[in-house]
Amino acid sequence: MKFSQRLETWFNAVTFAEAGEFETAREILKNEQHVLLVLPDDRFRQNTLDRALNLSSRCGAAILDVFYPPLAETHLHSLLQTYHDSTIRWQTLAIQGDLDKAILDYVRRTPAVAFVMLEEMSENLTTLTSPWRNLPCPLVVMTPGTTSI
């Protein structure tokens, strides 16, 4: 979505909010927001999903897209069953091939991605490749010691 289209969406939401139609304003904004959660390996924790859901809800995202390695499919789907009452929709996408390329391609194809959440990997994140630094949205890196967002 182009910046001018986003701006128009925001102005429409503000107009509804000023008229007292707060729920309509929220829905207008909610329809455009995605959060991308990246699980780089099959050893992720449930609190990673909890934090992603919490942050998605706080920012008004309608969809939480989850990238996961094929080995984690059974574990992921069993954990997602605990979130069936969530107001946020889930989309799960198995990562095939290069993780960096898959994320960058997805973010470029889905301009409504508010931010990318990444569970800390074993590599040193200070050596992120140039494409990571050029993400068109913020990158949130969750570390094991983080208790809440």
mmCIF file of N, CA and C in Angstrom:
data_model
loop_
_atom_site.group_PDB
_atom_site.id
_atom_site.type_symbol
_atom_site.label_atom_id
_atom_site.label_comp_id
_atom_site.label_asym_id
_atom_site.label_seq_id
_atom_site.Cartn_x
_atom_site.Cartn_y
_atom_site.Cartn_z
ATOM 1 N N MET A 1 0.845 -1.160 0.000
ATOM 2 C CA MET A 1 0.000 0.000 0.000
ATOM 3 C C MET A 1 0.899 1.234 0.000
ATOM 4 N N LYS A 2 0.642 2.160 -0.903
ATOM 5 C CA LYS A 2 1.423 3.377 -0.990
ATOM 6 C C LYS A 2 1.167 4.247 0.230
ATOM 7 N N PHE A 3 2.116 5.144 0.480
ATOM 8 C CA PHE A 3 1.980 6.031 1.628
ATOM 9 C C PHE A 3 0.716 6.875 1.520
ATOM 10 N N SER A 4 0.416 7.380 0.334
ATOM 11 C CA SER A 4 -0.780 8.216 0.164
ATOM 12 C C SER A 4 -2.056 7.422 0.464
ATOM 13 N N GLN A 5 -2.071 6.142 0.108
ATOM 14 C CA GLN A 5 -3.230 5.308 0.415
ATOM 15 C C GLN A 5 -3.336 5.057 1.919
ATOM 16 N N ARG A 6 -2.202 4.825 2.562
ATOM 17 C CA ARG A 6 -2.207 4.644 4.016
ATOM 18 C C ARG A 6 -2.706 5.900 4.718
ATOM 19 N N LEU A 7 -2.219 7.047 4.259
ATOM 20 C CA LEU A 7 -2.638 8.318 4.837
ATOM 21 C C LEU A 7 -4.148 8.501 4.685
ATOM 22 N N GLU A 8 -4.668 8.188 3.530
ATOM 23 C CA GLU A 8 -6.112 8.289 3.299
ATOM 24 C C GLU A 8 -6.883 7.353 4.245
ATOM 25 N N THR A 9 -6.364 6.157 4.444
ATOM 26 C CA THR A 9 -6.992 5.207 5.368
ATOM 27 C C THR A 9 -7.003 5.777 6.782
ATOM 28 N N TRP A 10 -5.876 6.349 7.193
ATOM 29 C CA TRP A 10 -5.803 6.934 8.539
ATOM 30 C C TRP A 10 -6.784 8.095 8.692
ATOM 31 N N PHE A 11 -6.877 8.947 7.668
ATOM 32 C CA PHE A 11 -7.819 10.076 7.742
ATOM 33 C C PHE A 11 -9.259 9.581 7.815
ATOM 34 N N ASN A 12 -9.586 8.530 7.081
ATOM 35 C CA ASN A 12 -10.927 7.958 7.157
ATOM 36 C C ASN A 12 -11.219 7.455 8.567
ATOM 37 N N ALA A 13 -10.251 6.790 9.159
ATOM 38 C CA ALA A 13 -10.427 6.281 10.524
ATOM 39 C C ALA A 13 -10.601 7.430 11.512
ATOM 40 N N VAL A 14 -9.830 8.487 11.354
ATOM 41 C CA VAL A 14 -9.948 9.651 12.231
ATOM 42 C C VAL A 14 -11.331 10.279 12.103
ATOM 43 N N THR A 15 -11.845 10.361 10.896
ATOM 44 C CA THR A 15 -13.169 10.927 10.674
ATOM 45 C C THR A 15 -14.233 10.140 11.423
ATOM 46 N N PHE A 16 -14.171 8.810 11.325
ATOM 47 C CA PHE A 16 -15.130 7.979 12.051
ATOM 48 C C PHE A 16 -14.966 8.128 13.563
ATOM 49 N N ALA A 17 -13.728 8.205 14.029
ATOM 50 C CA ALA A 17 -13.485 8.352 15.458
ATOM 51 C C ALA A 17 -14.026 9.683 15.977
ATOM 52 N N GLU A 18 -13.827 10.750 15.208
ATOM 53 C CA GLU A 18 -14.350 12.053 15.615
ATOM 54 C C GLU A 18 -15.869 12.056 15.684
ATOM 55 N N ALA A 19 -16.502 11.224 14.864
ATOM 56 C CA ALA A 19 -17.967 11.130 14.856
ATOM 57 C C ALA A 19 -18.475 10.167 15.934
ATOM 58 N N GLY A 20 -17.555 9.608 16.735
ATOM 59 C CA GLY A 20 -17.956 8.704 17.798
ATOM 60 C C GLY A 20 -18.073 7.249 17.384
ATOM 61 N N GLU A 21 -17.731 6.941 16.156
ATOM 62 C CA GLU A 21 -17.789 5.565 15.646
ATOM 63 C C GLU A 21 -16.426 4.903 15.845
ATOM 64 N N PHE A 22 -16.097 4.658 17.110
ATOM 65 C CA PHE A 22 -14.765 4.154 17.439
ATOM 66 C C PHE A 22 -14.522 2.741 16.901
ATOM 67 N N GLU A 23 -15.519 1.901 16.974
ATOM 68 C CA GLU A 23 -15.348 0.520 16.497
ATOM 69 C C GLU A 23 -15.104 0.498 14.987
ATOM 70 N N THR A 24 -15.814 1.330 14.245
ATOM 71 C CA THR A 24 -15.602 1.418 12.794
ATOM 72 C C THR A 24 -14.191 1.908 12.499
ATOM 73 N N ALA A 25 -13.737 2.903 13.258
ATOM 74 C CA ALA A 25 -12.377 3.434 13.070
ATOM 75 C C ALA A 25 -11.345 2.344 13.321
ATOM 76 N N ARG A 26 -11.556 1.566 14.384
ATOM 77 C CA ARG A 26 -10.619 0.466 14.672
ATOM 78 C C ARG A 26 -10.596 -0.554 13.545
ATOM 79 N N GLU A 27 -11.754 -0.888 13.028
ATOM 80 C CA GLU A 27 -11.832 -1.881 11.947
ATOM 81 C C GLU A 27 -11.126 -1.386 10.688
ATOM 82 N N ILE A 28 -11.278 -0.103 10.380
ATOM 83 C CA ILE A 28 -10.604 0.462 9.207
ATOM 84 C C ILE A 28 -9.090 0.308 9.355
ATOM 85 N N LEU A 29 -8.577 0.628 10.536
ATOM 86 C CA LEU A 29 -7.135 0.516 10.765
ATOM 87 C C LEU A 29 -6.693 -0.927 10.888
ATOM 88 N N LYS A 30 -7.523 -1.747 11.490
ATOM 89 C CA LYS A 30 -7.175 -3.138 11.727
ATOM 90 C C LYS A 30 -7.027 -3.918 10.427
ATOM 91 N N ASN A 31 -7.813 -3.567 9.442
ATOM 92 C CA ASN A 31 -7.807 -4.320 8.190
ATOM 93 C C ASN A 31 -6.498 -4.228 7.434
ATOM 94 N N GLU A 32 -5.677 -3.261 7.749
ATOM 95 C CA GLU A 32 -4.456 -3.118 6.961
ATOM 96 C C GLU A 32 -3.202 -3.628 7.666
ATOM 97 N N GLN A 33 -3.289 -4.007 8.907
ATOM 98 C CA GLN A 33 -2.091 -4.340 9.657
ATOM 99 C C GLN A 33 -1.801 -5.849 9.705
ATOM 100 N N HIS A 34 -0.584 -6.201 9.415
ATOM 101 C CA HIS A 34 -0.067 -7.565 9.555
ATOM 102 C C HIS A 34 1.155 -7.490 10.457
ATOM 103 N N VAL A 35 1.397 -8.557 11.189
ATOM 104 C CA VAL A 35 2.648 -8.714 11.921
ATOM 105 C C VAL A 35 3.240 -10.032 11.448
ATOM 106 N N LEU A 36 4.512 -10.030 11.145
ATOM 107 C CA LEU A 36 5.179 -11.247 10.689
ATOM 108 C C LEU A 36 6.053 -11.774 11.817
ATOM 109 N N LEU A 37 5.739 -12.969 12.303
ATOM 110 C CA LEU A 37 6.537 -13.645 13.319
ATOM 111 C C LEU A 37 7.381 -14.696 12.619
ATOM 112 N N VAL A 38 8.685 -14.646 12.834
ATOM 113 C CA VAL A 38 9.598 -15.592 12.198
ATOM 114 C C VAL A 38 10.160 -16.519 13.264
ATOM 115 N N LEU A 39 9.932 -17.812 13.075
ATOM 116 C CA LEU A 39 10.477 -18.838 13.966
ATOM 117 C C LEU A 39 11.580 -19.544 13.187
ATOM 118 N N PRO A 40 12.840 -19.184 13.418
ATOM 119 C CA PRO A 40 13.930 -19.673 12.580
ATOM 120 C C PRO A 40 14.249 -21.152 12.731
ATOM 121 N N ASP A 41 13.825 -21.765 13.845
ATOM 122 C CA ASP A 41 14.056 -23.197 13.967
ATOM 123 C C ASP A 41 12.896 -23.828 14.729
ATOM 124 N N ASP A 42 12.951 -25.134 14.946
ATOM 125 C CA ASP A 42 11.812 -25.842 15.546
ATOM 126 C C ASP A 42 11.849 -25.848 17.076
ATOM 127 N N ARG A 43 12.776 -25.091 17.678
ATOM 128 C CA ARG A 43 12.879 -25.073 19.141
ATOM 129 C C ARG A 43 12.342 -23.775 19.740
ATOM 130 N N PHE A 44 11.235 -23.287 19.260
ATOM 131 C CA PHE A 44 10.678 -22.049 19.793
ATOM 132 C C PHE A 44 9.806 -22.346 21.020
ATOM 133 N N ARG A 45 9.559 -21.317 21.795
ATOM 134 C CA ARG A 45 8.802 -21.453 23.041
ATOM 135 C C ARG A 45 7.396 -20.870 22.891
ATOM 136 N N GLN A 46 6.479 -21.327 23.715
ATOM 137 C CA GLN A 46 5.116 -20.804 23.674
ATOM 138 C C GLN A 46 5.095 -19.324 24.013
ATOM 139 N N ASN A 47 5.974 -18.869 24.902
ATOM 140 C CA ASN A 47 5.931 -17.447 25.235
ATOM 141 C C ASN A 47 6.310 -16.566 24.043
ATOM 142 N N THR A 48 6.991 -17.127 23.059
ATOM 143 C CA THR A 48 7.248 -16.381 21.823
ATOM 144 C C THR A 48 5.930 -16.085 21.127
ATOM 145 N N LEU A 49 5.061 -17.082 21.043
ATOM 146 C CA LEU A 49 3.743 -16.871 20.446
ATOM 147 C C LEU A 49 2.904 -15.925 21.298
ATOM 148 N N ASP A 50 2.984 -16.062 22.618
ATOM 149 C CA ASP A 50 2.255 -15.161 23.526
ATOM 150 C C ASP A 50 2.653 -13.710 23.288
ATOM 151 N N ARG A 51 3.964 -13.465 23.227
ATOM 152 C CA ARG A 51 4.450 -12.093 23.018
ATOM 153 C C ARG A 51 4.036 -11.554 21.653
ATOM 154 N N ALA A 52 4.091 -12.393 20.634
ATOM 155 C CA ALA A 52 3.690 -11.957 19.296
ATOM 156 C C ALA A 52 2.209 -11.600 19.265
ATOM 157 N N LEU A 53 1.395 -12.424 19.875
ATOM 158 C CA LEU A 53 -0.041 -12.163 19.924
ATOM 159 C C LEU A 53 -0.331 -10.889 20.715
ATOM 160 N N ASN A 54 0.332 -10.718 21.840
ATOM 161 C CA ASN A 54 0.149 -9.534 22.673
ATOM 162 C C ASN A 54 0.512 -8.263 21.919
ATOM 163 N N LEU A 55 1.661 -8.255 21.293
ATOM 164 C CA LEU A 55 2.098 -7.068 20.562
ATOM 165 C C LEU A 55 1.213 -6.803 19.345
ATOM 166 N N SER A 56 0.782 -7.855 18.671
ATOM 167 C CA SER A 56 -0.125 -7.692 17.527
ATOM 168 C C SER A 56 -1.435 -7.049 17.973
ATOM 169 N N SER A 57 -1.951 -7.518 19.080
ATOM 170 C CA SER A 57 -3.194 -6.981 19.617
ATOM 171 C C SER A 57 -3.041 -5.515 20.009
ATOM 172 N N ARG A 58 -1.923 -5.190 20.650
ATOM 173 C CA ARG A 58 -1.687 -3.814 21.085
ATOM 174 C C ARG A 58 -1.573 -2.833 19.928
ATOM 175 N N CYS A 59 -1.005 -3.282 18.818
ATOM 176 C CA CYS A 59 -0.835 -2.364 17.690
ATOM 177 C C CYS A 59 -2.042 -2.395 16.743
ATOM 178 N N GLY A 60 -3.040 -3.213 17.049
ATOM 179 C CA GLY A 60 -4.256 -3.245 16.244
ATOM 180 C C GLY A 60 -4.148 -4.083 14.988
ATOM 181 N N ALA A 61 -3.216 -5.012 14.941
ATOM 182 C CA ALA A 61 -3.066 -5.863 13.760
ATOM 183 C C ALA A 61 -4.216 -6.861 13.670
ATOM 184 N N ALA A 62 -4.636 -7.139 12.474
ATOM 185 C CA ALA A 62 -5.715 -8.100 12.252
ATOM 186 C C ALA A 62 -5.175 -9.498 11.998
ATOM 187 N N ILE A 63 -3.964 -9.586 11.480
ATOM 188 C CA ILE A 63 -3.408 -10.875 11.060
ATOM 189 C C ILE A 63 -1.999 -11.029 11.603
ATOM 190 N N LEU A 64 -1.728 -12.198 12.157
ATOM 191 C CA LEU A 64 -0.370 -12.557 12.561
ATOM 192 C C LEU A 64 0.097 -13.650 11.615
ATOM 193 N N ASP A 65 1.058 -13.316 10.772
ATOM 194 C CA ASP A 65 1.624 -14.272 9.832
ATOM 195 C C ASP A 65 2.809 -14.947 10.516
ATOM 196 N N VAL A 66 2.845 -16.270 10.498
ATOM 197 C CA VAL A 66 3.914 -17.010 11.178
ATOM 198 C C VAL A 66 4.725 -17.786 10.147
ATOM 199 N N PHE A 67 5.997 -17.427 10.002
ATOM 200 C CA PHE A 67 6.931 -18.184 9.170
ATOM 201 C C PHE A 67 7.577 -19.227 10.066
ATOM 202 N N TYR A 68 7.609 -20.461 9.627
ATOM 203 C CA TYR A 68 8.195 -21.522 10.447
ATOM 204 C C TYR A 68 8.899 -22.532 9.559
ATOM 205 N N PRO A 69 9.895 -23.228 10.109
ATOM 206 C CA PRO A 69 10.566 -24.285 9.347
ATOM 207 C C PRO A 69 9.658 -25.512 9.294
ATOM 208 N N PRO A 70 9.692 -26.288 8.217
ATOM 209 C CA PRO A 70 8.818 -27.454 8.086
ATOM 210 C C PRO A 70 8.888 -28.420 9.270
ATOM 211 N N LEU A 71 10.047 -28.554 9.926
ATOM 212 C CA LEU A 71 10.174 -29.458 11.069
ATOM 213 C C LEU A 71 9.306 -29.039 12.256
ATOM 214 N N ALA A 72 8.914 -27.783 12.312
ATOM 215 C CA ALA A 72 8.162 -27.265 13.463
ATOM 216 C C ALA A 72 6.650 -27.315 13.273
ATOM 217 N N GLU A 73 6.178 -27.830 12.158
ATOM 218 C CA GLU A 73 4.752 -27.753 11.832
ATOM 219 C C GLU A 73 3.854 -28.378 12.902
ATOM 220 N N THR A 74 4.136 -29.581 13.332
ATOM 221 C CA THR A 74 3.288 -30.258 14.320
ATOM 222 C C THR A 74 3.282 -29.498 15.637
ATOM 223 N N HIS A 75 4.455 -29.103 16.101
ATOM 224 C CA HIS A 75 4.581 -28.352 17.353
ATOM 225 C C HIS A 75 3.817 -27.024 17.266
ATOM 226 N N LEU A 76 3.984 -26.302 16.174
ATOM 227 C CA LEU A 76 3.332 -25.007 15.985
ATOM 228 C C LEU A 76 1.814 -25.144 15.990
ATOM 229 N N HIS A 77 1.284 -26.069 15.209
ATOM 230 C CA HIS A 77 -0.171 -26.215 15.121
ATOM 231 C C HIS A 77 -0.789 -26.671 16.436
ATOM 232 N N SER A 78 -0.071 -27.460 17.224
ATOM 233 C CA SER A 78 -0.608 -27.850 18.529
ATOM 234 C C SER A 78 -0.652 -26.645 19.469
ATOM 235 N N LEU A 79 0.357 -25.770 19.415
ATOM 236 C CA LEU A 79 0.344 -24.571 20.242
ATOM 237 C C LEU A 79 -0.735 -23.581 19.800
ATOM 238 N N LEU A 80 -0.943 -23.472 18.512
ATOM 239 C CA LEU A 80 -1.934 -22.518 18.009
ATOM 240 C C LEU A 80 -3.357 -22.886 18.423
ATOM 241 N N GLN A 81 -3.599 -24.145 18.739
ATOM 242 C CA GLN A 81 -4.924 -24.567 19.203
ATOM 243 C C GLN A 81 -5.313 -23.840 20.487
ATOM 244 N N THR A 82 -4.334 -23.444 21.290
ATOM 245 C CA THR A 82 -4.637 -22.758 22.552
ATOM 246 C C THR A 82 -5.102 -21.319 22.325
ATOM 247 N N TYR A 83 -4.955 -20.822 21.112
ATOM 248 C CA TYR A 83 -5.327 -19.438 20.809
ATOM 249 C C TYR A 83 -6.606 -19.345 19.972
ATOM 250 N N HIS A 84 -7.441 -20.341 20.008
ATOM 251 C CA HIS A 84 -8.618 -20.348 19.128
ATOM 252 C C HIS A 84 -9.606 -19.221 19.435
ATOM 253 N N ASP A 85 -9.567 -18.637 20.622
ATOM 254 C CA ASP A 85 -10.465 -17.536 20.972
ATOM 255 C C ASP A 85 -9.901 -16.162 20.599
ATOM 256 N N SER A 86 -8.741 -16.118 20.057
ATOM 257 C CA SER A 86 -8.095 -14.851 19.733
ATOM 258 C C SER A 86 -8.864 -14.099 18.650
ATOM 259 N N THR A 87 -8.874 -12.768 18.753
ATOM 260 C CA THR A 87 -9.513 -11.949 17.721
ATOM 261 C C THR A 87 -8.592 -11.740 16.530
ATOM 262 N N ILE A 88 -7.340 -12.117 16.674
ATOM 263 C CA ILE A 88 -6.366 -11.970 15.588
ATOM 264 C C ILE A 88 -6.316 -13.264 14.795
ATOM 265 N N ARG A 89 -6.401 -13.140 13.478
ATOM 266 C CA ARG A 89 -6.318 -14.320 12.607
ATOM 267 C C ARG A 89 -4.857 -14.718 12.442
ATOM 268 N N TRP A 90 -4.653 -16.035 12.284
ATOM 269 C CA TRP A 90 -3.316 -16.588 12.081
ATOM 270 C C TRP A 90 -3.181 -17.066 10.650
ATOM 271 N N GLN A 91 -2.021 -16.836 10.084
ATOM 272 C CA GLN A 91 -1.648 -17.440 8.806
ATOM 273 C C GLN A 91 -0.298 -18.095 9.040
ATOM 274 N N THR A 92 -0.188 -19.365 8.732
ATOM 275 C CA THR A 92 1.092 -20.041 8.902
ATOM 276 C C THR A 92 1.684 -20.335 7.532
ATOM 277 N N LEU A 93 2.958 -20.069 7.397
ATOM 278 C CA LEU A 93 3.646 -20.213 6.118
ATOM 279 C C LEU A 93 4.958 -20.949 6.349
ATOM 280 N N ALA A 94 5.084 -22.135 5.789
ATOM 281 C CA ALA A 94 6.326 -22.909 5.931
ATOM 282 C C ALA A 94 7.438 -22.236 5.124
ATOM 283 N N ILE A 95 8.593 -22.135 5.736
ATOM 284 C CA ILE A 95 9.749 -21.528 5.075
ATOM 285 C C ILE A 95 10.400 -22.575 4.182
ATOM 286 N N GLN A 96 10.536 -22.248 2.935
ATOM 287 C CA GLN A 96 11.227 -23.124 1.991
ATOM 288 C C GLN A 96 12.454 -22.375 1.486
ATOM 289 N N GLY A 97 13.621 -22.930 1.675
ATOM 290 C CA GLY A 97 14.838 -22.298 1.169
ATOM 291 C C GLY A 97 15.403 -21.259 2.122
ATOM 292 N N ASP A 98 15.939 -20.203 1.557
ATOM 293 C CA ASP A 98 16.651 -19.162 2.287
ATOM 294 C C ASP A 98 15.701 -18.313 3.131
ATOM 295 N N LEU A 99 15.913 -18.297 4.445
ATOM 296 C CA LEU A 99 15.066 -17.555 5.376
ATOM 297 C C LEU A 99 15.071 -16.061 5.080
ATOM 298 N N ASP A 100 16.253 -15.472 4.920
ATOM 299 C CA ASP A 100 16.355 -14.034 4.649
ATOM 300 C C ASP A 100 15.558 -13.646 3.409
ATOM 301 N N LYS A 101 15.749 -14.399 2.345
ATOM 302 C CA LYS A 101 15.060 -14.100 1.084
ATOM 303 C C LYS A 101 13.548 -14.249 1.233
ATOM 304 N N ALA A 102 13.100 -15.290 1.935
ATOM 305 C CA ALA A 102 11.661 -15.510 2.127
ATOM 306 C C ALA A 102 11.020 -14.352 2.881
ATOM 307 N N ILE A 103 11.694 -13.875 3.918
ATOM 308 C CA ILE A 103 11.149 -12.761 4.704
ATOM 309 C C ILE A 103 11.099 -11.486 3.876
ATOM 310 N N LEU A 104 12.205 -11.161 3.228
ATOM 311 C CA LEU A 104 12.251 -9.933 2.437
ATOM 312 C C LEU A 104 11.228 -9.964 1.305
ATOM 313 N N ASP A 105 11.086 -11.095 0.636
ATOM 314 C CA ASP A 105 10.089 -11.215 -0.435
ATOM 315 C C ASP A 105 8.680 -11.026 0.114
ATOM 316 N N TYR A 106 8.399 -11.642 1.243
ATOM 317 C CA TYR A 106 7.061 -11.539 1.823
ATOM 318 C C TYR A 106 6.732 -10.105 2.236
ATOM 319 N N VAL A 107 7.693 -9.434 2.882
ATOM 320 C CA VAL A 107 7.453 -8.062 3.325
ATOM 321 C C VAL A 107 7.262 -7.137 2.128
ATOM 322 N N ARG A 108 7.986 -7.375 1.066
ATOM 323 C CA ARG A 108 7.814 -6.546 -0.145
ATOM 324 C C ARG A 108 6.461 -6.800 -0.822
ATOM 325 N N ARG A 109 5.977 -8.049 -0.765
ATOM 326 C CA ARG A 109 4.672 -8.387 -1.366
ATOM 327 C C ARG A 109 3.498 -7.969 -0.485
ATOM 328 N N THR A 110 3.746 -7.806 0.809
ATOM 329 C CA THR A 110 2.677 -7.484 1.757
ATOM 330 C C THR A 110 3.031 -6.167 2.434
ATOM 331 N N PRO A 111 2.726 -5.051 1.789
ATOM 332 C CA PRO A 111 3.156 -3.762 2.330
ATOM 333 C C PRO A 111 2.455 -3.367 3.629
ATOM 334 N N ALA A 112 1.444 -4.109 4.051
ATOM 335 C CA ALA A 112 0.749 -3.786 5.291
ATOM 336 C C ALA A 112 1.410 -4.430 6.512
ATOM 337 N N VAL A 113 2.630 -4.950 6.360
ATOM 338 C CA VAL A 113 3.337 -5.533 7.491
ATOM 339 C C VAL A 113 3.810 -4.385 8.385
ATOM 340 N N ALA A 114 3.297 -4.348 9.630
ATOM 341 C CA ALA A 114 3.653 -3.283 10.560
ATOM 342 C C ALA A 114 5.075 -3.474 11.086
ATOM 343 N N PHE A 115 5.445 -4.721 11.368
ATOM 344 C CA PHE A 115 6.796 -5.028 11.813
ATOM 345 C C PHE A 115 7.033 -6.527 11.721
ATOM 346 N N VAL A 116 8.310 -6.898 11.793
ATOM 347 C CA VAL A 116 8.718 -8.298 11.768
ATOM 348 C C VAL A 116 9.244 -8.640 13.162
ATOM 349 N N MET A 117 8.733 -9.726 13.733
ATOM 350 C CA MET A 117 9.219 -10.215 15.029
ATOM 351 C C MET A 117 10.048 -11.452 14.764
ATOM 352 N N LEU A 118 11.216 -11.491 15.349
ATOM 353 C CA LEU A 118 12.143 -12.590 15.113
ATOM 354 C C LEU A 118 12.619 -13.135 16.443
ATOM 355 N N GLU A 119 12.468 -14.435 16.629
ATOM 356 C CA GLU A 119 13.036 -15.048 17.822
ATOM 357 C C GLU A 119 14.540 -15.081 17.630
ATOM 358 N N GLU A 120 15.272 -14.721 18.674
ATOM 359 C CA GLU A 120 16.727 -14.635 18.573
ATOM 360 C C GLU A 120 17.316 -15.941 18.058
ATOM 361 N N MET A 121 18.212 -15.804 17.093
ATOM 362 C CA MET A 121 18.898 -16.962 16.533
ATOM 363 C C MET A 121 20.271 -17.071 17.163
ATOM 364 N N SER A 122 20.945 -18.152 16.856
ATOM 365 C CA SER A 122 22.280 -18.353 17.432
ATOM 366 C C SER A 122 23.308 -17.398 16.832
ATOM 367 N N GLU A 123 23.073 -16.927 15.612
ATOM 368 C CA GLU A 123 24.036 -16.012 14.995
ATOM 369 C C GLU A 123 24.008 -14.659 15.700
ATOM 370 N N ASN A 124 25.094 -13.967 15.605
ATOM 371 C CA ASN A 124 25.196 -12.640 16.174
ATOM 372 C C ASN A 124 24.406 -11.677 15.293
ATOM 373 N N LEU A 125 23.392 -11.042 15.863
ATOM 374 C CA LEU A 125 22.530 -10.181 15.062
ATOM 375 C C LEU A 125 23.172 -8.854 14.697
ATOM 376 N N THR A 126 24.346 -8.562 15.223
ATOM 377 C CA THR A 126 25.028 -7.339 14.813
ATOM 378 C C THR A 126 25.624 -7.501 13.425
ATOM 379 N N THR A 127 25.653 -8.716 12.922
ATOM 380 C CA THR A 127 26.208 -8.949 11.586
ATOM 381 C C THR A 127 25.102 -9.203 10.572
ATOM 382 N N LEU A 128 23.955 -8.580 10.786
ATOM 383 C CA LEU A 128 22.861 -8.764 9.834
ATOM 384 C C LEU A 128 23.291 -8.300 8.452
ATOM 385 N N THR A 129 22.851 -9.038 7.464
ATOM 386 C CA THR A 129 23.206 -8.682 6.103
ATOM 387 C C THR A 129 22.491 -7.400 5.690
ATOM 388 N N SER A 130 22.965 -6.798 4.665
ATOM 389 C CA SER A 130 22.403 -5.538 4.183
ATOM 390 C C SER A 130 20.896 -5.600 3.922
ATOM 391 N N PRO A 131 20.363 -6.684 3.321
ATOM 392 C CA PRO A 131 18.919 -6.708 3.104
ATOM 393 C C PRO A 131 18.106 -6.590 4.402
ATOM 394 N N TRP A 132 18.561 -7.167 5.485
ATOM 395 C CA TRP A 132 17.855 -7.056 6.765
ATOM 396 C C TRP A 132 17.798 -5.613 7.221
ATOM 397 N N ARG A 133 18.895 -4.917 7.031
ATOM 398 C CA ARG A 133 18.947 -3.513 7.456
ATOM 399 C C ARG A 133 18.009 -2.645 6.629
ATOM 400 N N ASN A 134 17.646 -3.095 5.470
ATOM 401 C CA ASN A 134 16.797 -2.312 4.585
ATOM 402 C C ASN A 134 15.334 -2.762 4.595
ATOM 403 N N LEU A 135 14.936 -3.471 5.634
ATOM 404 C CA LEU A 135 13.522 -3.841 5.752
ATOM 405 C C LEU A 135 12.677 -2.574 5.745
ATOM 406 N N PRO A 136 11.546 -2.580 5.058
ATOM 407 C CA PRO A 136 10.698 -1.387 5.028
ATOM 408 C C PRO A 136 9.841 -1.232 6.288
ATOM 409 N N CYS A 137 10.116 -2.019 7.310
ATOM 410 C CA CYS A 137 9.367 -1.943 8.565
ATOM 411 C C CYS A 137 10.319 -2.289 9.712
ATOM 412 N N PRO A 138 9.922 -2.006 10.949
ATOM 413 C CA PRO A 138 10.803 -2.318 12.086
ATOM 414 C C PRO A 138 11.018 -3.818 12.270
ATOM 415 N N LEU A 139 12.178 -4.170 12.811
ATOM 416 C CA LEU A 139 12.515 -5.550 13.150
ATOM 417 C C LEU A 139 12.603 -5.631 14.670
ATOM 418 N N VAL A 140 11.781 -6.494 15.274
ATOM 419 C CA VAL A 140 11.768 -6.709 16.718
ATOM 420 C C VAL A 140 12.417 -8.060 16.984
ATOM 421 N N VAL A 141 13.512 -8.071 17.726
ATOM 422 C CA VAL A 141 14.206 -9.308 18.048
ATOM 423 C C VAL A 141 13.907 -9.661 19.495
ATOM 424 N N MET A 142 13.299 -10.840 19.703
ATOM 425 C CA MET A 142 12.949 -11.291 21.042
ATOM 426 C C MET A 142 14.060 -12.180 21.582
ATOM 427 N N THR A 143 14.524 -11.865 22.763
ATOM 428 C CA THR A 143 15.562 -12.659 23.394
ATOM 429 C C THR A 143 14.952 -13.535 24.485
ATOM 430 N N PRO A 144 15.581 -14.632 24.830
ATOM 431 C CA PRO A 144 15.026 -15.531 25.848
ATOM 432 C C PRO A 144 14.748 -14.860 27.191
ATOM 433 N N GLY A 145 15.522 -13.844 27.558
ATOM 434 C CA GLY A 145 15.331 -13.183 28.832
ATOM 435 C C GLY A 145 14.180 -12.198 28.867
ATOM 436 N N THR A 146 13.590 -11.878 27.718
ATOM 437 C CA THR A 146 12.507 -10.919 27.658
ATOM 438 C C THR A 146 11.246 -11.548 28.237
ATOM 439 N N THR A 147 10.615 -10.894 29.204
ATOM 440 C CA THR A 147 9.431 -11.465 29.829
ATOM 441 C C THR A 147 8.136 -10.908 29.259
ATOM 442 N N SER A 148 8.143 -9.696 28.769
ATOM 443 C CA SER A 148 6.919 -9.123 28.180
ATOM 444 C C SER A 148 7.274 -8.007 27.230
ATOM 445 N N ILE A 149 6.296 -7.722 26.379
ATOM 446 C CA ILE A 149 6.466 -6.618 25.429
ATOM 447 C C ILE A 149 5.310 -5.669 25.635
#
